[in-house]
Coordinates of C-alpha atoms and ligand atoms in Angstrom, one line a residue:
X100 CA 127.3 139.3 96.9
X101 CA 130.4 137.4 97.8
X102 CA 130.5 133.7 98.7
X103 CA 131.7 131.2 99.6
X104 CA 130.9 127.2 99.0
X105 CA 132.0 124.6 101.5
X106 CA 132.2 121.6 99.8
X107 CA 131.9 120.5 96.1
X108 CA 129.6 117.8 95.4
X109 CA 126.1 117.6 93.9
X110 CA 124.5 120.3 96.0
X111 CA 127.6 122.7 96.7
X112 CA 128.8 122.3 92.8
X113 CA 125.5 123.0 92.2
X114 CA 124.2 125.4 94.1
X115 CA 127.9 127.0 93.5
X116 CA 127.6 126.8 89.9
X117 CA 123.4 128.6 89.5
X118 CA 124.8 131.6 92.4
X119 CA 127.3 132.4 89.7
X120 CA 125.1 132.3 87.5
X121 CA 122.8 134.4 89.4
X122 CA 125.3 136.6 88.8
X123 CA 127.0 136.7 92.4
X124 CA 130.8 135.8 92.9
X125 CA 131.2 132.4 94.4
X126 CA 134.2 131.2 95.2
X127 CA 134.1 127.1 96.3
X128 CA 135.9 124.8 98.0
X129 CA 136.4 121.7 98.7
X130 CA 139.8 119.6 100.2
X131 CA 140.0 117.3 97.2
X132 CA 143.2 118.3 95.5
X133 CA 142.1 116.4 92.4
X134 CA 139.0 117.6 92.5
X135 CA 139.8 121.6 92.6
X136 CA 142.6 120.4 90.0
X137 CA 139.6 119.2 87.6
X138 CA 137.6 121.2 88.2
X139 CA 139.8 124.5 86.8
X140 CA 140.2 122.2 84.2
X141 CA 136.7 122.1 82.7
X142 CA 136.1 118.3 84.4
X143 CA 133.3 116.8 86.1
X144 CA 133.3 115.5 89.2
X145 CA 129.6 114.3 89.1
X146 CA 127.1 113.8 86.2
X147 CA 124.8 116.4 85.7
X148 CA 122.8 116.6 83.3
X149 CA 124.4 120.8 81.7
X150 CA 126.6 121.4 84.9
X151 CA 129.5 121.5 82.7
X152 CA 128.4 123.8 81.1
X153 CA 127.2 126.3 83.3
X154 CA 130.4 125.8 85.5
X155 CA 132.2 126.6 82.7
X156 CA 130.5 129.5 81.1
X157 CA 130.5 131.3 85.0
X158 CA 134.2 130.2 85.4
X159 CA 134.6 131.5 81.9
X160 CA 133.9 134.6 82.7
X161 CA 135.8 135.0 86.5
X162 CA 132.4 134.7 88.6
X163 CA 132.7 131.0 89.7
X164 CA 137.0 130.3 90.7
X165 CA 137.4 126.9 93.0
X166 CA 139.9 126.8 95.5
X167 CA 141.4 124.5 98.2
X168 CA 141.8 127.3 100.2
X169 CA 139.0 128.2 102.4
X170 CA 140.7 131.0 104.2
X171 CA 140.9 133.1 101.4
X172 CA 137.8 132.1 100.5
X173 CA 136.0 132.4 103.2
X174 CA 137.8 135.8 104.4
X175 CA 136.4 137.8 101.2
X176 CA 132.7 136.2 101.4
X177 CA 130.0 138.2 102.7
X178 CA 127.5 134.0 102.3
X179 CA 129.5 131.3 103.5
X180 CA 127.4 128.4 102.7
X181 CA 127.8 124.5 104.4
X182 CA 128.0 122.0 101.9
X183 CA 129.9 119.3 102.7
X184 CA 128.3 116.1 102.9
X185 CA 127.2 114.3 106.1
X186 CA 126.8 111.2 105.6
X187 CA 124.9 108.2 107.7
X188 CA 127.7 107.2 110.9
X189 CA 127.4 103.6 110.6
X190 CA 126.0 101.4 112.3
X191 CA 123.0 103.6 114.1
X192 CA 122.3 105.8 111.0
X193 CA 123.1 109.5 112.9
X194 CA 124.2 111.5 110.4
X195 CA 127.3 112.2 110.7
X196 CA 128.7 116.3 111.3
X197 CA 132.6 116.1 111.3
X198 CA 133.3 117.5 108.5
X199 CA 130.7 120.5 108.9
X200 CA 132.1 120.3 111.9
X201 CA 135.6 120.1 110.8
X202 CA 134.5 123.3 108.7
X203 CA 133.6 126.3 110.4
X204 CA 136.1 125.5 112.9
X205 CA 138.5 126.3 110.5
X206 CA 136.1 129.2 108.8
X207 CA 135.5 130.9 112.5
X208 CA 139.7 132.1 112.3
X209 CA 139.5 134.3 109.7
X210 CA 135.3 135.6 108.7
X211 CA 134.9 138.9 109.0
X212 CA 132.3 140.1 111.3
X213 CA 128.7 140.4 109.3
X214 CA 129.5 137.3 107.4
X215 CA 126.6 134.7 107.3
X216 CA 126.9 130.9 107.7
X217 CA 124.5 129.5 106.1
X218 CA 124.5 125.9 106.0
X219 CA 123.1 123.8 103.4
X220 CA 123.9 120.0 103.7
X221 CA 120.9 118.7 105.2
X222 CA 121.9 118.7 108.4
X223 CA 119.7 117.9 111.6
X224 CA 117.5 120.2 113.7
X225 CA 119.8 122.3 116.4
X226 CA 122.6 122.4 114.1
X227 CA 122.6 125.4 113.5
X228 CA 122.9 125.8 117.4
X229 CA 125.5 123.7 117.4
X230 CA 128.0 125.8 114.9
X231 CA 126.6 129.1 116.9
X232 CA 127.7 127.2 119.7
X233 CA 131.5 126.2 117.7
X234 CA 131.8 129.6 116.6
X235 CA 131.4 131.2 120.2
X236 CA 134.3 128.7 121.6
X237 CA 136.4 129.6 118.9
X238 CA 136.1 133.7 120.3
X239 CA 134.3 134.7 116.8
X240 CA 130.5 136.8 117.8
X241 CA 128.7 139.1 115.1
X242 CA 128.5 136.2 112.8
X243 CA 125.1 135.0 111.7
X244 CA 123.8 131.5 111.4
X245 CA 121.3 129.8 109.1
X246 CA 119.8 127.2 107.4
X247 CA 118.7 127.6 103.5
X248 CA 117.9 123.6 102.3
X249 CA 118.2 122.1 98.8
X250 CA 115.6 120.1 97.7
X251 CA 117.1 119.7 94.6
X252 CA 117.1 116.1 92.7
X253 CA 119.7 114.4 91.2
X254 CA 119.9 114.5 86.8
X255 CA 117.5 117.9 87.1
X256 CA 119.8 119.8 89.9
X257 CA 119.9 122.2 87.4
X258 CA 116.5 122.8 86.8
X259 CA 115.7 122.1 90.7
X260 CA 117.8 125.5 91.7
X261 CA 116.3 127.7 88.8
X262 CA 112.7 126.9 89.3
X263 CA 112.5 125.8 92.9
X264 CA 108.9 124.8 94.1
X265 CA 109.9 127.1 97.7
X266 CA 113.1 127.8 98.4
X267 CA 112.8 127.7 102.8
X268 CA 115.4 129.9 104.9
X269 CA 115.9 129.8 108.3
X270 CA 117.3 132.9 109.9
X271 CA 116.1 133.9 113.2
X272 CA 117.9 137.7 112.5
X273 CA 118.0 140.2 110.6
X274 CA 121.0 140.5 108.9
X275 CA 121.2 136.4 108.0
X276 CA 117.3 137.1 106.2
X277 CA 118.4 140.3 104.5
X278 CA 121.5 138.6 102.9
X279 CA 119.2 135.7 101.7
X280 CA 117.0 137.5 100.5
X281 CA 119.8 139.4 98.5
X282 CA 121.4 135.9 96.8
X283 CA 117.8 134.5 95.8
X284 CA 116.3 138.0 94.5
X285 CA 116.9 136.7 91.0
X286 CA 114.0 133.8 92.3
X287 CA 111.4 136.0 93.3
X288 CA 111.7 137.5 90.3
X289 CA 110.6 134.7 88.8
X290 CA 108.1 134.2 91.6
X291 CA 109.8 131.1 93.7
X292 CA 107.7 131.8 96.5
X293 CA 110.3 131.9 100.0
X294 CA 109.4 130.8 104.1
X295 CA 111.3 132.2 106.1
X296 CA 111.4 130.5 108.9
X297 CA 113.4 129.7 112.8
X298 CA 116.5 128.4 112.0
X299 CA 115.2 124.6 113.4
X300 CA 112.3 124.8 111.7
X301 CA 113.8 124.9 108.4
X302 CA 115.7 122.1 108.9
X303 CA 113.4 120.6 110.1
X304 CA 111.1 120.9 107.4
X305 CA 114.1 120.1 105.1
X306 CA 113.7 116.4 106.6
X307 CA 109.6 115.7 107.1
X308 CA 110.0 116.8 103.7
X309 CA 112.2 113.4 101.9
X310 CA 110.6 111.9 104.6
X311 CA 107.0 112.7 103.8
X312 CA 108.3 111.6 99.4
X313 CA 109.2 107.8 101.0
X314 CA 106.5 107.4 103.0
X315 CA 104.7 107.7 99.1
X316 CA 106.6 105.7 97.8
X317 CA 106.0 102.7 100.8
X318 CA 102.8 103.4 100.6
X319 CA 102.3 102.7 96.2
X320 CA 104.9 99.7 96.4
X321 CA 102.9 98.2 99.7
X322 CA 99.2 99.1 96.9
X323 CA 101.2 97.3 93.9
X324 CA 101.9 94.3 96.4
X325 CA 98.0 94.1 97.4
X326 CA 97.0 94.9 93.3
X327 CA 99.0 91.3 92.9
X328 CA 97.6 89.4 95.6
X329 CA 94.1 91.0 93.4
X330 CA 94.7 91.2 90.5
X331 CA 94.4 94.9 89.6
X332 CA 96.9 97.5 88.4
X333 CA 98.7 99.6 90.8
X334 CA 99.3 101.9 87.4
X335 CA 96.0 102.7 87.7
X336 CA 95.7 103.4 90.6
X337 CA 98.4 105.6 91.2
X338 CA 96.8 107.2 88.4
X339 CA 93.4 107.3 89.7
X340 CA 94.6 108.5 93.7
X341 CA 97.1 110.9 92.0
X342 CA 94.0 113.3 90.1
X343 CA 92.7 114.1 93.8
X344 CA 94.3 117.2 93.7
X345 CA 95.2 116.3 98.0
X346 CA 97.0 113.7 97.1
X347 CA 99.2 114.6 94.3
X348 CA 100.6 112.1 91.7
X349 CA 104.3 113.1 91.9
X350 CA 106.2 109.8 94.4
X351 CA 103.3 107.2 93.0
X352 CA 105.6 104.9 90.9
X353 CA 105.8 102.1 91.9
X354 CA 109.1 99.8 92.1
X355 CA 112.0 98.7 93.6
X356 CA 112.1 100.8 96.6
X357 CA 113.7 103.9 96.7
X358 CA 117.6 104.5 96.9
X359 CA 120.1 107.2 96.8
X360 CA 121.9 109.8 98.8
X361 CA 119.4 111.6 100.3
X362 CA 116.0 108.9 101.2
X363 CA 116.7 105.8 102.8
X364 CA 119.8 108.7 105.1
X365 CA 117.6 111.6 105.8
X366 CA 114.9 108.6 106.8
X367 CA 117.5 106.9 109.7
X368 CA 119.1 111.3 110.8
X369 CA 115.2 112.1 110.7
X370 CA 114.3 108.7 113.1
X371 CA 117.3 109.5 114.8
X372 CA 116.3 113.2 115.6
X373 CA 112.6 111.4 117.5
X374 CA 114.3 109.6 119.3
X375 CA 116.2 112.1 120.7
X376 CA 113.5 114.2 121.0
X377 CA 111.6 110.9 123.0
X378 CA 108.8 111.2 120.1
X379 CA 107.9 108.0 118.4
X380 CA 108.0 108.4 114.1
X381 CA 106.0 105.8 113.4
X382 CA 104.9 105.8 110.4
X383 CA 108.5 106.3 109.1
X384 CA 110.1 104.3 111.1
X385 CA 107.5 101.6 108.8
X386 CA 108.7 102.7 106.0
X387 CA 112.5 102.0 106.0
X388 CA 111.5 98.8 107.3
X389 CA 109.2 97.9 103.8
X390 CA 111.7 99.8 101.9
X391 CA 114.2 97.9 103.2
X392 CA 112.0 94.4 102.8
X393 CA 111.3 95.6 99.7
X394 CA 115.1 96.1 97.9
X395 CA 116.6 92.6 99.7
X396 CA 113.2 91.2 98.4
X397 CA 112.7 92.6 94.1
X398 CA 115.8 89.1 94.2
X399 CA 113.1 86.3 94.2
X400 CA 110.6 88.4 92.1
X401 CA 112.4 87.6 89.1
X402 CA 113.7 84.0 90.5
X403 CA 109.9 83.2 90.0
X404 CA 109.5 84.7 87.3
X405 CA 112.1 81.8 86.2
X406 CA 110.9 79.7 88.0
X407 CA 112.1 79.2 91.3
X408 CA 115.6 79.6 90.8
X409 CA 117.9 81.3 88.9
X410 CA 121.1 79.3 88.9
X411 CA 123.2 78.6 85.7
X412 CA 120.9 80.7 84.1
X413 CA 121.8 84.3 82.0
X414 CA 119.8 87.3 83.3
X415 CA 120.8 90.7 81.9
X416 CA 120.3 93.7 84.4
X417 CA 119.0 97.5 82.5
X418 CA 120.2 100.0 84.3
X419 CA 122.5 100.3 87.7
X420 CA 122.6 104.0 89.1
X421 CA 120.0 104.0 91.4
X422 CA 117.5 106.7 89.1
X423 CA 117.5 107.6 85.6
X424 CA 120.7 110.6 84.2
X425 CA 123.2 109.7 86.9
X426 CA 126.1 107.4 87.4
X427 CA 125.8 107.3 91.3
X428 CA 124.8 104.4 92.7
X429 CA 124.4 105.3 96.5
X430 CA 121.9 102.5 97.9
X431 CA 120.7 101.6 94.2
X432 CA 118.2 99.0 94.4
X433 CA 120.5 97.0 91.7
X434 CA 123.3 96.3 94.3
X435 CA 120.8 94.4 96.8
X436 CA 119.2 93.1 93.5
X437 CA 123.2 92.1 91.4
X438 CA 124.4 90.6 94.5
X439 CA 121.6 88.3 95.5
X440 CA 121.5 86.7 91.7
X441 CA 125.2 85.8 92.2
X442 CA 125.1 84.7 95.0
X443 CA 122.9 82.2 93.8
X444 CA 124.7 81.2 91.3
X445 CA 123.2 83.4 88.1
X446 CA 125.5 85.0 85.5
X447 CA 124.6 88.4 85.1
X448 CA 125.2 90.9 82.0
X449 CA 124.5 93.8 83.5
X450 CA 124.8 97.7 80.7
X451 CA 123.7 101.1 82.4
X452 CA 124.3 103.8 80.0
X453 CA 126.3 106.1 82.8
X454 CA 126.9 104.5 85.9
X455 CA 129.3 101.7 84.3
X456 CA 132.1 103.9 85.8
X457 CA 130.8 103.6 89.1
X458 CA 129.4 100.4 89.2
X459 CA 132.1 98.8 88.8
X460 CA 133.7 99.4 91.8
X461 CA 130.7 97.7 93.6
X462 CA 130.0 94.2 91.6
X463 CA 133.4 93.2 90.4
X464 CA 131.4 89.6 89.6
X465 CA 129.2 90.4 87.2
X466 CA 130.1 91.2 83.1
X467 CA 129.0 94.7 82.1
X468 CA 127.1 94.7 77.6
X469 CA 127.2 98.1 75.7
X470 CA 124.1 98.4 75.1
X471 CA 121.0 97.0 75.6
X472 CA 120.5 94.6 73.3
X473 CA 125.1 93.1 73.9
X474 CA 123.2 92.5 77.3
X475 CA 119.8 90.3 76.7
X476 CA 121.8 88.4 73.8
X477 CA 121.1 84.8 75.2
X478 CA 120.3 85.7 78.7
X479 CA 117.4 83.5 80.4
X480 CA 115.0 86.5 80.9
X481 CA 115.9 90.5 81.8
X482 CA 114.9 92.6 83.7
X483 CA 115.0 95.8 83.6
X484 CA 116.4 98.1 87.4
X485 CA 116.5 101.6 86.2
X486 CA 114.8 103.7 84.2
X487 CA 116.7 105.0 81.4
X488 CA 114.7 107.1 78.6
X489 CA 116.9 105.0 76.4
X490 CA 115.3 101.1 77.8
X491 CA 111.7 102.9 77.6
X492 CA 112.0 101.9 74.3
X493 CA 113.2 98.3 72.9
X494 CA 111.7 96.8 70.0
X495 CA 110.4 94.1 72.1
X496 CA 109.6 91.6 69.4
X497 CA 114.4 91.4 68.7
X498 CA 115.0 91.4 72.5
X499 CA 111.9 88.4 71.8
X500 CA 114.2 87.1 69.1
X501 CA 117.6 87.8 71.0
X502 CA 116.1 86.4 74.4
X503 CA 116.7 82.4 75.1
X504 CA 114.3 82.5 77.8
X505 CA 111.3 85.0 76.7
X506 CA 110.8 86.3 79.9
X507 CA 111.0 90.0 80.3
X508 CA 111.2 91.5 83.9
X509 CA 109.8 95.4 84.5
X510 CA 110.8 96.4 87.8
X511 CA 109.9 99.7 86.7
X512 CA 106.9 99.2 84.8
X513 CA 107.8 100.5 81.6
X514 CA 105.8 98.3 79.0
X515 CA 102.9 97.8 78.8
X516 CA 102.1 94.2 79.8
X517 CA 99.8 93.2 76.6
X518 CA 102.2 95.0 74.4
X519 CA 105.6 92.3 75.9
X520 CA 103.2 89.4 75.3
X521 CA 102.1 90.8 71.7
X522 CA 106.0 90.2 71.2
X523 CA 106.4 86.7 72.4
X524 CA 107.8 88.0 76.2
X525 CA 106.4 86.1 79.4
X526 CA 105.9 90.2 81.2
X527 CA 106.1 90.6 84.9
X528 CA 105.9 94.0 86.0
X529 CA 105.8 95.7 89.8
X530 CA 101.7 95.5 90.7
X531 CA 100.0 95.0 87.2
X532 CA 97.7 91.7 88.0
X533 CA 97.8 88.4 89.6
X534 CA 101.5 87.6 88.1
X535 CA 101.9 84.6 85.3
X536 CA 103.1 81.3 87.6
Ligands
LIG1363 C1 115.5 113.6 96.5 C2 114.5 114.9 96.3 O1 113.9 114.4 95.4 C3 115.1 115.8 97.1 O2 114.2 117.4 96.8 C4 116.4 116.5 97.6 O3 116.7 117.0 97.5 C5 117.2 115.0 97.6 O4 117.1 113.6 97.5 P1 116.5 111.9 95.0 O5 117.7 111.5 95.3 O6 117.9 112.7 94.0 O7 115.8 113.6 95.1 O8 116.2 110.9 93.7 P2 114.4 111.4 93.6 O9 114.1 111.4 91.8 O10 113.4 112.1 94.6 O11 113.7 109.1 93.4 C6 114.5 109.6 94.9 C7 114.8 107.8 94.8 O12 113.0 107.8 94.9 C8 114.1 107.2 93.7 O13 115.5 105.3 93.9 C9 114.1 106.6 93.1 O14 113.7 106.0 91.8 C10 112.7 106.6 94.3 N1 111.5 106.8 93.3 C11 111.3 108.2 93.7 C12 109.8 105.8 93.8 O15 111.0 104.6 94.0 N2 109.3 106.1 92.7 C13 108.8 107.3 93.1 O16 107.6 107.1 92.3 C14 109.6 107.6 92.9

């Protein structure tokens, strides 16, 4: 298949590289010339495990090319995927579809009859209909429009793409279904389930999946608060409920609240869709509120661990990216936490294995350390914000030695409270019993 992938962000670049790896001929298009020039020289615009090798290997075989010229890519394609950004519009949470519609208007000028246009970006219900309308207005008739949402996680994107739990295809006509089946054939051979639905259903499925996962996280975070009040351990509660197949063990990790480029944006967009449809979604609405409060209240935990006041204290922060294995800082819980610490007069020394460059654009009033130990030296408290693997096996005795304040605030429950205590640290996790005062 000849595929054009419009937009080379996370979704576009990973999907494009993986499709090329399946043997399809893929042209990735982006307006950002610097990004395309970089990709043509093998420089990745994002940090994602395995991506560079995959892109280079497929580019070398001539199956993956990069261009800023949309017409040339679309002209020869049998399927055109739209994977441009759909950010939340400032203020109201609506998904901003400007980039999607601009791309459609542009591709309408050159697209050949029989081509299938597929949205891969997360787009609100009804976007496929709007795309069809724009195409008609531009005089394009014999083109199918389908929805094929992506469920990949940053940091595990390539594995997620190649071993998906399911492939969702929303297509209202046979041609679109056939083309998408053919594109994903290598995955059916691996027995990945494919779900063919109506287009609107596929669009909604993506939002419902992310909203449900967000609900799970907010749920366990509230249970963690209850655990602290009644002296129970949320790690064991999560395991105890997660072993029930109907609940499942994943996304039951209590912490500082969800962040990233998807959950915050998609939950808000779902609420907007619901409001427009006149159907209240109380559970998702509450989930969003719980998560916002949570991220903003994390600084209180650090303050409590330090006797109520962080002013003049040196605080070491480990992990800034919204989760491990990415340099993505979008909606990272570290942002409200670090900003509030600085506002309250603390001196912050932070270390993140990969996100430093991105973080330097956001935090201008903190120090960046080159290792966990360097950040911890002489600090009054060590706060784990993102659970990078390299923070899972710190030498706690050494940390206790170099920390001035001997306080470990573990917002990801990486450590065993008893072990941390034995190492000489005062340990504050999330939902690990009644916190020491
Ligand atoms: C998510 C979805 O998983 C993916 O299917 C979708 O396509 C895009 O959004 P991603 O944003 O990359 O992927 O990250 P994910 O690993 O899902 O984590 C999202 C956030 O939830 C992170 O901030 C993470 O720390 C938090 N989280 C996750 C928890 O706080 N607890 C958990 O148990 C799981």
